[in-house]
């Protein structure tokens, strides 16, 4: 039987040309094809999909790791010796790569939607390969050097999981338009079954995902515990230089209930506040004692330490990008800060009736206070006049002797132990990183009358999750931010979440069914209507065999659309080419 095919007058399809042109550099009509995508191009489509998923996880990881950017920068400083914000290039490249790959994914979906053959251009293949390899290298690097930060992903899902589920459900529901179109247009039963099963499996999996979502914020508001106390970690280091008197004063202005510091001991036995092992990052040691700028901080006596400036570095490095928010008076105060002693901190805390927790670093073996470091610190506590009930004592060394000398100190551990073990050693408080205690751990410690403090909590979403979990206090570098969180960001009753979940699933299912019915109805009408109506400028050419030769297509394009050949003369030529 002879089939009739319409030849239509050429009409420019700008949108289609942009889609195929940007994706595969096929700007001309004759370069496009409705043939099945080759296996090679299908492989590249899978690589593109995998790269997109990997970049999505990578982007989400760095978005939620914002809570620990300062920790990451400090880690880089210990390796390179130079302070810089290493998160900026990572975020810039991640955002650029994700945007690029997401754009290619949209173009690929558009190709599928309009029935065009996928043919990714070689330049894009290079770009996809570069994005994939770069992301894999980044993942491996983080896994080897900052592996504990991966815990932020499951923790953050306790805050974002219910909403990410709704977003994913909306995206997969929208994809049903493309899937239904492919199933309706295809004449291969096997292809239809495979696509339908794959899509329905993903959809049903998403419908059931809420069964695995656990969040402490899905609870009865009546059982919400009191707001966790906020302890200023190194004071308020976003507003003033860390571990300086000004930093702790700014933290107290933010209504913190306690102060946390890092303590070292000088050569002459004076405990002072210093986080790093050296003085290079947070003082002007390079100017005052250039030949000793790499020496351990504890190898200086207190007289030498008092000569150092501990504030100018803050204005220069701007570690938290907050210097521009300071007034000129505040900048002058920052520039005049000096190294702070433990006794000064304790007197300030006593004046404001605030708790003090400090991490005491033991001096080097050649240090004159190597054996007396505990007694030197206890002596500083007694001289400050601070009530012992305000001091959280963290060193495990000689804890029994310390309890005899200063029985009023709050015995605190920085190592995770069972409540039974803590009670055995007379420890009533626990100081841990926020990823070291699960919701179940927090409740267990609370039931055992162990007060738990988690550090470092800077983001409102993390503070909200820990609040709902029942933690008693958190240590934060951003007390000015947490001060603005009077209530958890979101709190939902279990029945309310169940209603939201079921409603979303039902709406999604109804939309998917509607789309499949519409696509099938539309395709049935198209197939049963026979020939579409054509305008007078269209002609019918008889073709016994359809040929997809690229050369013939090019000749057709040139003959009909160049305008240089009379239309009537072109008809027999096309009939000849068609046959």
XYZ file of N, CA and C in Angstrom, residues 57-272:
648
model
N 23.012 16.359 45.897
C 23.403 15.982 47.262
C 24.557 16.843 47.758
N 25.547 17.084 46.886
C 26.708 17.908 47.232
C 26.290 19.336 47.567
N 25.391 19.873 46.759
C 24.902 21.231 46.992
C 24.126 21.297 48.306
N 23.292 20.305 48.563
C 22.520 20.274 49.808
C 23.446 20.164 51.013
N 24.488 19.349 50.877
C 25.445 19.186 51.980
C 26.076 20.520 52.359
N 26.569 21.258 51.370
C 27.232 22.527 51.679
C 26.242 23.594 52.126
N 25.017 23.498 51.685
C 23.993 24.443 52.129
C 23.724 24.256 53.620
N 23.602 23.011 54.049
C 23.311 22.748 55.454
C 24.558 22.833 56.324
N 25.743 22.667 55.725
C 26.989 22.764 56.499
C 27.328 24.203 56.865
N 26.480 25.144 56.502
C 26.713 26.558 56.832
C 26.919 26.744 58.335
N 26.326 25.875 59.119
C 26.490 25.946 60.571
C 27.953 25.808 60.985
N 28.757 25.126 60.159
C 30.127 24.788 60.547
C 31.180 25.365 59.601
N 30.845 26.435 58.905
C 31.813 27.034 57.979
C 33.078 27.491 58.700
N 32.922 28.062 59.895
C 34.087 28.530 60.631
C 34.987 27.367 61.031
N 34.379 26.252 61.396
C 35.149 25.058 61.729
C 35.942 24.573 60.522
N 35.325 24.621 59.340
C 35.999 24.196 58.117
C 37.171 25.121 57.793
N 36.966 26.424 57.938
C 38.040 27.378 57.660
C 39.191 27.223 58.643
N 38.872 26.943 59.884
C 39.930 26.732 60.876
C 40.711 25.461 60.551
N 39.996 24.465 60.054
C 40.659 23.228 59.655
C 41.624 23.489 58.494
N 41.212 24.293 57.531
C 42.089 24.634 56.414
C 43.293 25.450 56.892
N 43.044 26.312 57.879
C 44.148 27.122 58.411
C 45.218 26.239 59.046
N 44.797 25.223 59.771
C 45.769 24.324 60.399
C 46.610 23.577 59.376
N 46.075 23.411 58.183
C 46.806 22.702 57.137
C 47.706 23.623 56.318
N 47.208 24.833 56.047
C 47.954 25.735 55.153
C 48.749 26.797 55.902
N 48.314 27.149 57.110
C 48.984 28.215 57.844
C 48.510 29.602 57.461
N 47.562 29.695 56.502
C 47.028 30.984 56.072
C 45.512 30.961 56.251
N 44.983 32.055 56.826
C 43.549 32.123 57.045
C 42.850 32.669 55.811
N 41.840 31.943 55.355
C 41.009 32.397 54.235
C 39.673 31.669 54.331
N 38.673 32.252 53.698
C 37.352 31.633 53.695
C 37.298 30.623 52.550
N 37.629 29.380 52.864
C 37.676 28.345 51.836
C 36.318 27.919 51.336
N 35.255 28.344 51.998
C 33.922 27.947 51.548
C 33.467 28.742 50.328
N 34.038 29.930 50.113
C 33.594 30.781 49.000
C 33.838 30.115 47.648
N 35.070 29.672 47.323
C 35.254 29.009 46.018
C 34.462 27.713 45.900
N 34.298 26.986 47.007
C 33.531 25.736 46.946
C 32.074 26.031 46.630
N 31.499 27.016 47.302
C 30.104 27.355 47.052
C 29.899 27.905 45.649
N 30.852 28.725 45.181
C 30.733 29.315 43.847
C 30.766 28.236 42.764
N 31.741 27.340 42.857
C 31.847 26.282 41.845
C 30.681 25.302 41.937
N 30.237 25.000 43.152
C 29.102 24.092 43.308
C 27.830 24.686 42.726
N 27.584 25.964 43.016
C 26.387 26.612 42.481
C 26.439 26.692 40.952
N 27.610 27.032 40.411
C 27.745 27.126 38.952
C 27.564 25.751 38.308
N 28.209 24.738 38.862
C 28.093 23.397 38.303
C 26.680 22.854 38.392
N 26.027 23.068 39.514
C 24.664 22.566 39.671
C 23.705 23.271 38.717
N 23.870 24.579 38.558
C 23.019 25.322 37.635
C 23.200 24.823 36.208
N 24.438 24.607 35.817
C 24.740 24.132 34.469
C 24.145 22.742 34.220
N 24.374 21.818 35.131
C 23.869 20.454 34.960
C 22.345 20.431 35.019
N 21.753 21.226 35.894
C 20.291 21.287 35.975
C 19.707 21.827 34.675
N 20.381 22.806 34.077
C 19.922 23.363 32.795
C 19.959 22.300 31.704
N 21.031 21.511 31.668
C 21.109 20.429 30.685
C 20.024 19.378 30.938
N 19.720 19.109 32.199
C 18.661 18.150 32.514
C 17.307 18.650 32.007
N 17.049 19.940 32.168
C 15.788 20.510 31.669
C 15.717 20.392 30.152
N 16.825 20.682 29.483
C 16.852 20.555 28.022
C 16.630 19.110 27.587
N 17.225 18.163 28.307
C 17.034 16.754 27.969
C 15.567 16.348 28.137
N 14.927 16.810 29.201
C 13.509 16.514 29.403
C 12.653 17.146 28.315
N 13.042 18.328 27.874
C 12.322 18.977 26.770
C 12.464 18.163 25.481
N 13.636 17.621 25.248
C 13.831 16.753 24.083
C 12.879 15.561 24.141
N 12.803 14.953 25.294
C 11.933 13.789 25.443
C 10.464 14.179 25.262
N 10.098 15.351 25.805
C 8.708 15.793 25.733
C 8.257 16.032 24.297
N 9.130 16.579 23.452
C 8.751 16.888 22.062
C 9.149 15.768 21.103
N 9.667 14.662 21.634
C 9.985 13.523 20.798
C 11.247 13.655 19.980
N 12.179 14.497 20.415
C 13.430 14.689 19.681
C 14.485 13.702 20.154
N 15.346 13.333 19.226
C 16.445 12.420 19.547
C 17.465 13.133 20.429
N 17.906 12.481 21.510
C 18.922 13.049 22.391
C 20.287 12.929 21.735
N 20.994 14.043 21.686
C 22.321 14.044 21.064
C 23.152 15.154 21.717
N 23.708 14.852 22.885
C 24.449 15.844 23.656
C 25.729 16.235 22.930
N 25.952 17.542 22.818
C 27.136 18.026 22.099
C 28.409 17.660 22.857
N 29.502 17.494 22.117
C 30.748 17.037 22.751
C 31.277 18.031 23.771
N 31.012 19.330 23.563
C 31.461 20.315 24.563
C 30.714 20.117 25.892
N 29.417 19.834 25.778
C 28.643 19.559 26.993
C 29.109 18.271 27.656
N 29.511 17.298 26.855
C 30.013 16.047 27.427
C 31.278 16.294 28.243
N 32.121 17.190 27.750
C 33.312 17.558 28.506
C 32.914 18.263 29.804
N 31.929 19.167 29.689
C 31.469 19.878 30.884
C 30.861 18.953 31.915
N 30.061 17.989 31.471
C 29.452 17.030 32.389
C 30.518 16.175 33.050
N 31.497 15.732 32.264
C 32.586 14.922 32.816
C 33.373 15.705 33.858
N 33.667 16.979 33.550
C 34.410 17.818 34.498
C 33.617 18.008 35.790
N 32.320 18.269 35.658
C 31.483 18.449 36.855
C 31.419 17.175 37.675
N 31.305 16.038 37.003
C 31.228 14.759 37.713
C 32.522 14.447 38.446
N 33.648 14.589 37.763
C 34.934 14.266 38.384
C 35.251 15.225 39.530
N 34.960 16.513 39.326
C 35.216 17.504 40.381
C 34.395 17.193 41.632
N 33.137 16.836 41.432
C 32.273 16.520 42.574
C 32.739 15.263 43.287
N 33.141 14.256 42.521
C 33.630 13.012 43.130
C 34.887 13.278 43.954
N 35.797 14.090 43.417
C 37.013 14.449 44.151
C 36.644 15.192 45.443
N 35.672 16.109 45.352
C 35.239 16.838 46.538
C 34.640 15.924 47.591
N 33.812 14.991 47.160
C 33.189 14.053 48.099
C 34.256 13.194 48.787
N 35.208 12.706 48.014
C 36.278 11.885 48.597
C 37.114 12.702 49.588
N 37.408 13.963 49.234
C 38.208 14.823 50.113
C 37.497 15.066 51.437
N 36.212 15.379 51.374
C 35.453 15.599 52.608
C 35.368 14.314 53.419
N 35.201 13.197 52.729
C 35.086 11.917 53.415
C 36.367 11.549 54.159
N 37.508 11.997 53.650
C 38.788 11.662 54.266
C 39.218 12.661 55.335
N 38.836 13.913 55.194
C 39.354 14.948 56.081
C 38.310 15.552 57.026
N 37.048 15.517 56.635
C 35.993 16.166 57.435
C 34.784 15.236 57.497
N 35.072 13.954 57.682
C 34.046 12.918 57.557
C 32.875 13.109 58.511
N 33.141 13.628 59.709
C 32.062 13.763 60.687
C 31.001 14.770 60.254
N 31.347 15.641 59.293
C 30.378 16.644 58.852
C 29.248 16.024 58.031
N 29.444 14.813 57.513
C 28.361 14.158 56.771
C 27.135 13.939 57.654
N 27.354 13.930 58.973
C 26.225 13.736 59.888
C 25.215 14.874 59.800
N 25.638 16.017 59.238
C 24.721 17.143 59.147
C 23.574 16.835 58.185
N 23.785 15.902 57.245
C 22.741 15.582 56.265
C 21.546 14.906 56.939
N 21.724 13.770 57.644
C 20.544 13.180 58.311
C 19.957 14.064 59.405
N 20.808 14.856 60.076
C 20.283 15.753 61.111
C 19.415 16.838 60.480
N 19.887 17.404 59.372
C 19.120 18.472 58.706
C 17.820 17.942 58.113
N 17.816 16.664 57.717
C 16.587 16.090 57.162
C 15.479 16.027 58.207
N 15.840 16.070 59.490
C 14.818 16.129 60.530
C 14.064 17.456 60.471
N 14.722 18.481 59.924
C 14.083 19.789 59.796
C 13.480 20.000 58.414
N 14.132 19.454 57.390
C 13.699 19.720 56.012
C 12.974 18.547 55.366
N 13.062 17.337 55.971
C 12.513 16.140 55.351
C 11.068 16.258 54.900
N 10.142 16.674 55.772
C 8.736 16.760 55.341
C 8.523 17.690 54.162
N 9.287 18.757 54.083
C 9.099 19.725 53.001
C 9.820 19.295 51.722
N 10.964 18.638 51.877
C 11.636 18.083 50.702
C 10.784 16.983 50.079
N 10.075 16.238 50.911
C 9.187 15.196 50.390
C 8.094 15.808 49.526
N 7.502 16.904 49.975
C 6.459 17.570 49.190
C 7.034 18.083 47.869
N 8.254 18.664 47.925
C 8.880 19.157 46.703
C 9.186 18.034 45.720
N 9.728 16.921 46.229
C 10.030 15.785 45.360
C 8.750 15.197 44.770
N 7.700 15.152 45.560
C 6.425 14.638 45.074
C 5.861 15.522 43.961
N 5.993 16.830 44.123
C 5.524 17.748 43.079
C 6.326 17.566 41.789
N 7.650 17.383 41.924
C 8.495 17.222 40.740
C 8.171 15.927 39.997
N 8.026 14.817 40.722
C 7.722 13.538 40.074
C 6.313 13.554 39.486
N 5.392 14.232 40.142
C 4.048 14.361 39.590
C 4.078 15.138 38.278
N 4.869 16.205 38.223
C 4.991 16.978 36.984
C 5.612 16.148 35.862
N 6.523 15.248 36.221
C 7.149 14.398 35.207
C 6.151 13.434 34.569
N 5.010 13.234 35.207
C 4.021 12.311 34.643
C 3.543 12.770 33.273
N 3.596 14.067 33.011
C 3.201 14.580 31.687
C 4.117 14.007 30.601
N 5.409 14.000 30.865
C 6.361 13.465 29.892
C 6.234 11.951 29.801
N 6.113 11.290 30.963
C 6.005 9.831 30.971
C 4.742 9.382 30.246
N 3.614 10.022 30.523
C 2.356 9.662 29.871
C 2.439 9.885 28.365
N 3.097 10.964 27.972
C 3.260 11.225 26.542
C 4.088 10.163 25.856
N 5.167 9.727 26.511
C 6.015 8.683 25.935
C 5.262 7.360 25.823
N 4.523 7.020 26.854
C 3.760 5.769 26.836
C 2.679 5.811 25.764
N 2.000 6.949 25.637
C 0.912 7.052 24.664
C 1.423 7.026 23.225
N 2.571 7.628 22.974
C 3.099 7.704 21.604
C 3.800 6.418 21.175
N 4.301 5.676 22.154
C 5.076 4.495 21.801
C 4.179 3.387 21.261
N 4.701 2.636 20.297
C 3.990 1.498 19.732
C 4.594 0.173 20.204
N 5.576 0.264 21.117
C 6.224 -0.927 21.636
C 5.671 -1.233 23.024
N 5.001 -2.349 23.143
C 4.368 -2.718 24.417
C 5.402 -2.905 25.522
N 6.528 -3.494 25.149
C 7.575 -3.731 26.153
C 8.094 -2.420 26.730
N 8.300 -1.444 25.870
C 8.770 -0.123 26.316
C 7.746 0.520 27.232
N 6.462 0.425 26.865
C 5.406 1.015 27.680
C 5.368 0.403 29.081
N 5.492 -0.918 29.147
C 5.434 -1.606 30.438
C 6.622 -1.217 31.320
N 7.828 -1.194 30.715
C 9.027 -0.862 31.491
C 8.947 0.557 32.038
N 8.553 1.506 31.187
C 8.467 2.908 31.624
C 7.408 3.072 32.702
N 6.262 2.444 32.508
C 5.191 2.557 33.503
C 5.611 1.965 34.845
N 6.210 0.783 34.822
C 6.635 0.149 36.066
C 7.689 0.981 36.784
N 8.647 1.511 36.020
C 9.696 2.329 36.629
C 9.121 3.582 37.260
N 8.251 4.258 36.538
C 7.676 5.505 37.056
C 6.784 5.241 38.263
N 5.929 4.224 38.172
C 5.031 3.929 39.280
C 5.790 3.474 40.517
N 6.915 2.787 40.327
C 7.731 2.372 41.474
C 8.275 3.591 42.207
N 8.793 4.560 41.435
C 9.305 5.791 42.051
C 8.180 6.545 42.750
N 7.037 6.626 42.091
C 5.910 7.373 42.653
C 5.399 6.722 43.937
N 5.226 5.424 43.925
C 4.762 4.731 45.128
C 5.793 4.811 46.247
N 7.081 4.756 45.861
C 8.122 4.924 46.867
C 8.033 6.273 47.549
N 7.778 7.319 46.772
C 7.621 8.658 47.355
C 6.375 8.731 48.233
N 5.310 8.044 47.838
C 4.097 8.043 48.654
C 4.364 7.440 50.031
N 5.279 6.482 50.096
C 5.551 5.786 51.342
C 6.721 6.385 52.143
N 7.440 7.338 51.569
C 8.611 7.926 52.231
C 8.299 8.462 53.631
N 7.154 9.129 53.850
C 6.884 9.664 55.196
C 6.909 8.620 56.299
N 6.752 7.347 55.947
C 6.830 6.309 56.978
C 8.224 6.225 57.591
N 9.228 6.681 56.823
C 10.606 6.630 57.321
C 11.106 7.986 57.809
N 10.282 9.006 57.696
C 10.686 10.342 58.144
C 10.425 10.472 59.639
N 11.479 10.751 60.381
C 11.353 10.974 61.820
C 11.912 12.352 62.152
N 11.134 13.122 62.836
C 11.572 14.459 63.238
C 11.039 14.767 64.625
N 11.904 15.257 65.507
C 11.426 15.618 66.856
C 10.431 16.769 66.829
N 10.385 17.496 65.706
C 9.458 18.629 65.604
C 8.052 18.187 65.250
N 7.870 16.888 64.957
C 6.520 16.348 64.793
C 6.094 15.831 66.159
N 5.441 16.681 66.915
C 5.127 16.367 68.303
C 3.970 17.232 68.767
N 3.451 16.895 69.910
C 2.409 17.700 70.535
C 3.056 18.939 71.146
N 2.650 20.143 70.742
C 3.259 21.362 71.301
C 3.204 21.428 72.818
N 2.253 20.741 73.427
C 2.135 20.785 74.883
C 3.308 20.097 75.568
N 3.975 19.181 74.860
C 5.102 18.464 75.460
C 6.445 19.122 75.146
N 6.420 20.289 74.489
C 7.658 21.011 74.176
C 8.298 21.534 75.459
N 9.586 21.243 75.637
C 10.299 21.683 76.833
C 10.706 23.146 76.708
N 11.228 23.684 77.813
C 11.600 25.093 77.814
C 12.742 25.361 76.843
N 12.864 26.594 76.455
C 13.877 27.006 75.481
C 15.276 26.682 75.997
N 16.118 26.024 75.169
C 17.481 25.700 75.623
C 18.292 26.963 75.914
N 19.076 26.892 76.990
C 19.977 28.005 77.292
C 21.047 28.108 76.208
N 21.517 29.328 75.984
C 22.558 29.575 74.979
C 23.835 29.993 75.684
N 24.922 29.297 75.388
C 26.246 29.622 75.926
C 27.080 30.233 74.806
N 27.726 31.333 75.090
C 28.533 32.013 74.079
C 29.861 31.298 73.857
N 29.978 30.594 72.745
C 31.210 29.870 72.422
C 32.282 30.865 71.991
N 33.321 31.013 72.819
C 34.368 32.022 72.610
C 33.770 33.430 72.629
N 32.683 33.577 73.353
C 31.998 34.865 73.449
C 30.988 35.015 72.335
N 31.104 36.097 71.595
C 30.294 36.330 70.397
C 31.259 36.602 69.252
N 31.943 35.560 68.736
C 33.041 35.759 67.784
C 32.629 36.336 66.445
N 31.326 36.420 66.172
C 30.894 37.079 64.946
C 30.847 38.595 65.095
N 30.837 39.050 66.360
C 30.714 40.487 66.620
C 31.987 41.092 67.179
N 32.899 40.263 67.673
C 34.155 40.739 68.258
C 35.174 39.604 68.199
N 36.461 39.922 68.325
C 37.495 38.873 68.238
C 37.278 37.784 69.283
N 37.393 36.542 68.873
C 37.149 35.402 69.746
C 38.047 35.419 70.978
N 37.494 34.945 72.091
C 38.234 34.788 73.349
C 38.834 36.086 73.877
N 38.209 37.214 73.526
C 38.633 38.495 74.107
C 37.554 38.977 75.070
N 37.925 39.907 75.934
C 36.971 40.419 76.909
C 35.782 41.078 76.211
N 36.042 41.776 75.097
C 34.954 42.423 74.362
C 33.986 41.390 73.788
N 34.513 40.275 73.332
C 33.660 39.237 72.764
C 32.704 38.681 73.808
N 33.190 38.462 75.025
C 32.334 37.938 76.081
C 31.332 38.984 76.547
N 31.734 40.236 76.548
C 30.801 41.304 76.904
C 29.657 41.394 75.892
N 29.998 41.259 74.605
C 28.958 41.288 73.572
C 28.025 40.087 73.712
N 28.577 38.938 74.094
C 27.741 37.754 74.281
C 26.762 37.962 75.432
N 27.225 38.556 76.519
C 26.350 38.817 77.662
C 25.235 39.787 77.296
N 25.519 40.681 76.363
C 24.480 41.603 75.889
C 23.384 40.858 75.131
N 23.702 39.663 74.629
C 22.724 38.841 73.898
C 21.977 37.881 74.827
N 22.078 38.123 76.139
C 21.338 37.350 77.145
C 21.742 35.880 77.189
N 23.008 35.596 76.975
C 23.467 34.218 77.114
C 23.497 33.861 78.590
N 23.377 32.575 78.877
C 23.393 32.123 80.272
C 24.758 31.608 80.695
N 25.677 31.505 79.733
C 27.007 31.002 80.060
C 28.022 31.411 79.007
N 29.299 31.223 79.338
C 30.405 31.577 78.447
C 31.337 30.375 78.333
N 31.825 30.139 77.116
C 32.737 29.025 76.879
C 34.033 29.550 76.285
N 35.164 28.997 76.733
C 36.464 29.476 76.263
C 37.453 28.325 76.194
N 38.550 28.571 75.480
C 39.671 27.625 75.401
C 40.826 28.209 76.204
N 41.432 27.408 77.064
C 42.426 27.905 78.013
C 43.764 27.202 77.818
N 44.816 28.002 77.765
C 46.195 27.508 77.786
C 46.894 28.113 79.002
N 48.108 27.649 79.297
C 48.837 28.141 80.479
C 50.189 28.690 80.033
N 50.486 29.892 80.482
C 51.735 30.553 80.095
C 52.927 29.931 80.827
N 54.118 30.380 80.438
C 55.342 29.853 81.051
C 55.410 30.145 82.546
N 54.813 31.258 82.971
C 54.842 31.603 84.393
C 53.562 31.195 85.111
N 52.796 30.282 84.522
C 51.673 29.677 85.230
C 50.387 30.459 85.229
N 50.191 31.364 84.261
C 48.954 32.139 84.185
C 48.041 31.529 83.120
N 46.876 31.018 83.481
C 45.934 30.511 82.474
C 45.372 31.676 81.649
N 45.417 31.544 80.322
C 44.901 32.594 79.427
C 44.085 31.947 78.324
